[in-house]
Amino acid sequence: MTETVTTTPPAPLRQPVPFVDLQAQTDEVTHDVRERWDRILRTSGFVLGPDVEQFEREFAAYSGARHAVGVGNGTDALEIAFQAAGIGPGDEVIVPANTFFATAEAVLRSGATLVPADVDDDFLLDPRDVAGRLTARTRAVVAVHLYGQMAPVARLREVVGPDVLLVEDAAQSQGASRDGFRSGGAGDVAATSFYPGKNLGAFGDGGAVLTSVDDVAERARRLRNHGGVNRYEHLEVGANSRLDALQAAVLSVKLTRLDAWNAQRSAAAARYAALLADALGDVPEVVAPRELPGAAHVWHLYVVRVPDRAAVSEALGAAGIGHGIHYPAPIHLLPATAHLGFGPGTAPRAEAHTDQILSLPMFPGLTGAQQERVVGVLRDAVTGRPARRAVAG
Ligand SMILES: *Cc1c(COP(=O)(O)O)cnc(C)c1O
């Protein structure tokens, strides 16, 4: 590849587009975080304590749950949620086949039986498929609010009935809503993650269990702290998985801006939809994601479906455009679950999506110019057409 300086288009158009850029978000909160951190540094109260309790109250209220219990990370939140709700060996837990491995990992670590189920055209757990997987041993169904849109919680509740627990994996959906429920407030218990790249991210690892069931909250509080709320009084075997005060302070500061950041994501999603319709509206194999009726999507990821993904990915990479695949394999076709004996065909729709999905850059602060560049490169890769001028007529 040769570069000719004189014919290079204006610099901004040629610049790489990152997949995620957290810097603007960090800059926006740094002043307020420093103030909170200065106070904590003078108290030396680093683990749990008043800052964690304050954030737990704020985040519970935000999510529409009675309790939030701050823990070490989102995976621990899932595991503690399962254990606190009494899910364990002998119980079958239904999980959508396309999710981050942690959802399945937490089921397996709890000793329960993993039951993968298929997803719908919007990548979310399909209630009809769930209905076909219910048995006398089904104890819970995990509604993963994938990519920032909530799974159909009202339909899932109808399908599973009152005796099966509805667990939310709300790691990608802080601020989302559907069917009148908010993310983290729709199920019997929910788990979320504050990994830095999530919509509400800490400056390190963090997570929370959410529930409106008092007993489940109390048990989760105990489980995160060696099975005992009072020091050295261990009622059961728990874990060391506590949220720390420095992260809680970051999260409190960021929570006040979360709706504004989610609105920026939403505006960027609308821009992508318009750009894609204009550039690739005549290519039915390119499918843009949609916000469902009755839902508020928070666009943790912007996932399109494309033909010949390997070629598209290569073209984006060559143009310096960050992108990802979430996820390259469904949970039942990973080496870690091979011993469970699931084969291809277990969840056909999720398996088909696996080869088509492509996550485009998405973060608050993504500019229209960056998005035009992303869609331009995507269009050229899909159609093999060179860049064109605006369509006449
Ligand atoms: C990030 C994530 C988790 C795990 O959270 P960590 O904080 O990274 O442990 C679980 N489920 C989903 C869907 C996630 O995106």
mmCIF file of C-alpha atoms and ligand atoms in Angstrom, residues 72-78 98-105 144-147 169-172 191-196 198 204-207 300-301 327, ligand 1:
data_model
loop_
_atom_site.group_PDB
_atom_site.id
_atom_site.type_symbol
_atom_site.label_atom_id
_atom_site.label_comp_id
_atom_site.label_asym_id
_atom_site.label_seq_id
_atom_site.Cartn_x
_atom_site.Cartn_y
_atom_site.Cartn_z
ATOM 1 C CA GLY A 72 -16.516 -7.775 43.155
ATOM 2 C CA ASN A 73 -17.593 -8.236 39.522
ATOM 3 C CA GLY A 74 -20.493 -9.279 37.318
ATOM 4 C CA THR A 75 -19.599 -12.951 37.192
ATOM 5 C CA ASP A 76 -19.546 -13.150 40.985
ATOM 6 C CA ALA A 77 -22.853 -11.246 40.993
ATOM 7 C CA LEU A 78 -24.410 -14.006 38.891
ATOM 8 C CA ASN A 98 -25.749 -16.434 22.634
ATOM 9 C CA THR A 99 -24.369 -14.651 25.669
ATOM 10 C CA PHE A 100 -21.023 -13.895 27.235
ATOM 11 C CA PHE A 101 -19.614 -17.125 28.650
ATOM 12 C CA ALA A 102 -19.858 -15.801 32.232
ATOM 13 C CA THR A 103 -23.628 -16.416 32.254
ATOM 14 C CA ALA A 104 -23.119 -20.120 31.599
ATOM 15 C CA GLU A 105 -20.001 -20.272 33.738
ATOM 16 C CA VAL A 144 -29.878 -11.959 29.383
ATOM 17 C CA HIS A 145 -30.507 -8.377 28.291
ATOM 18 C CA LEU A 146 -28.047 -8.740 25.465
ATOM 19 C CA TYR A 147 -26.425 -5.762 23.736
ATOM 20 C CA ASP A 169 -28.261 -10.966 33.535
ATOM 21 C CA ALA A 170 -28.306 -7.182 33.399
ATOM 22 C CA ALA A 171 -24.589 -6.678 32.740
ATOM 23 C CA GLN A 172 -25.160 -4.937 29.390
ATOM 24 C CA ALA A 191 -26.897 -9.538 38.415
ATOM 25 C CA THR A 192 -25.037 -6.698 36.780
ATOM 26 C CA SER A 193 -21.434 -5.791 36.015
ATOM 27 C CA PHE A 194 -19.554 -2.535 36.355
ATOM 28 C CA TYR A 195 -16.619 -3.633 34.212
ATOM 29 C CA PRO A 196 -15.190 -0.376 32.750
ATOM 30 C CA LYS A 198 -20.245 -1.498 30.442
ATOM 31 C CA GLY A 204 -11.843 -1.419 37.652
ATOM 32 C CA ASP A 205 -14.009 -4.436 38.395
ATOM 33 C CA GLY A 206 -17.327 -4.271 40.181
ATOM 34 C CA GLY A 207 -20.800 -5.767 40.125
ATOM 35 C CA HIS A 300 -24.318 -1.343 24.924
ATOM 36 C CA LEU A 301 -23.314 -2.800 21.569
ATOM 37 C CA TYR A 327 -19.836 -13.762 20.522
HETATM 38 C C1 LIG B 1 -19.692 -8.474 31.287
HETATM 39 C C2 LIG B 1 -20.702 -9.544 31.387
HETATM 40 C C3 LIG B 1 -20.727 -10.446 32.463
HETATM 41 C C4 LIG B 1 -19.624 -10.560 33.465
HETATM 42 O O1 LIG B 1 -19.279 -9.406 34.118
HETATM 43 P P1 LIG B 1 -17.774 -9.251 34.707
HETATM 44 O O2 LIG B 1 -17.893 -8.031 35.561
HETATM 45 O O3 LIG B 1 -16.876 -9.076 33.569
HETATM 46 O O4 LIG B 1 -17.485 -10.470 35.502
HETATM 47 C C5 LIG B 1 -21.773 -11.346 32.522
HETATM 48 N N1 LIG B 1 -22.734 -11.389 31.589
HETATM 49 C C6 LIG B 1 -22.733 -10.558 30.528
HETATM 50 C C7 LIG B 1 -23.844 -10.647 29.537
HETATM 51 C C8 LIG B 1 -21.714 -9.623 30.391
HETATM 52 O O5 LIG B 1 -21.714 -8.810 29.323
#
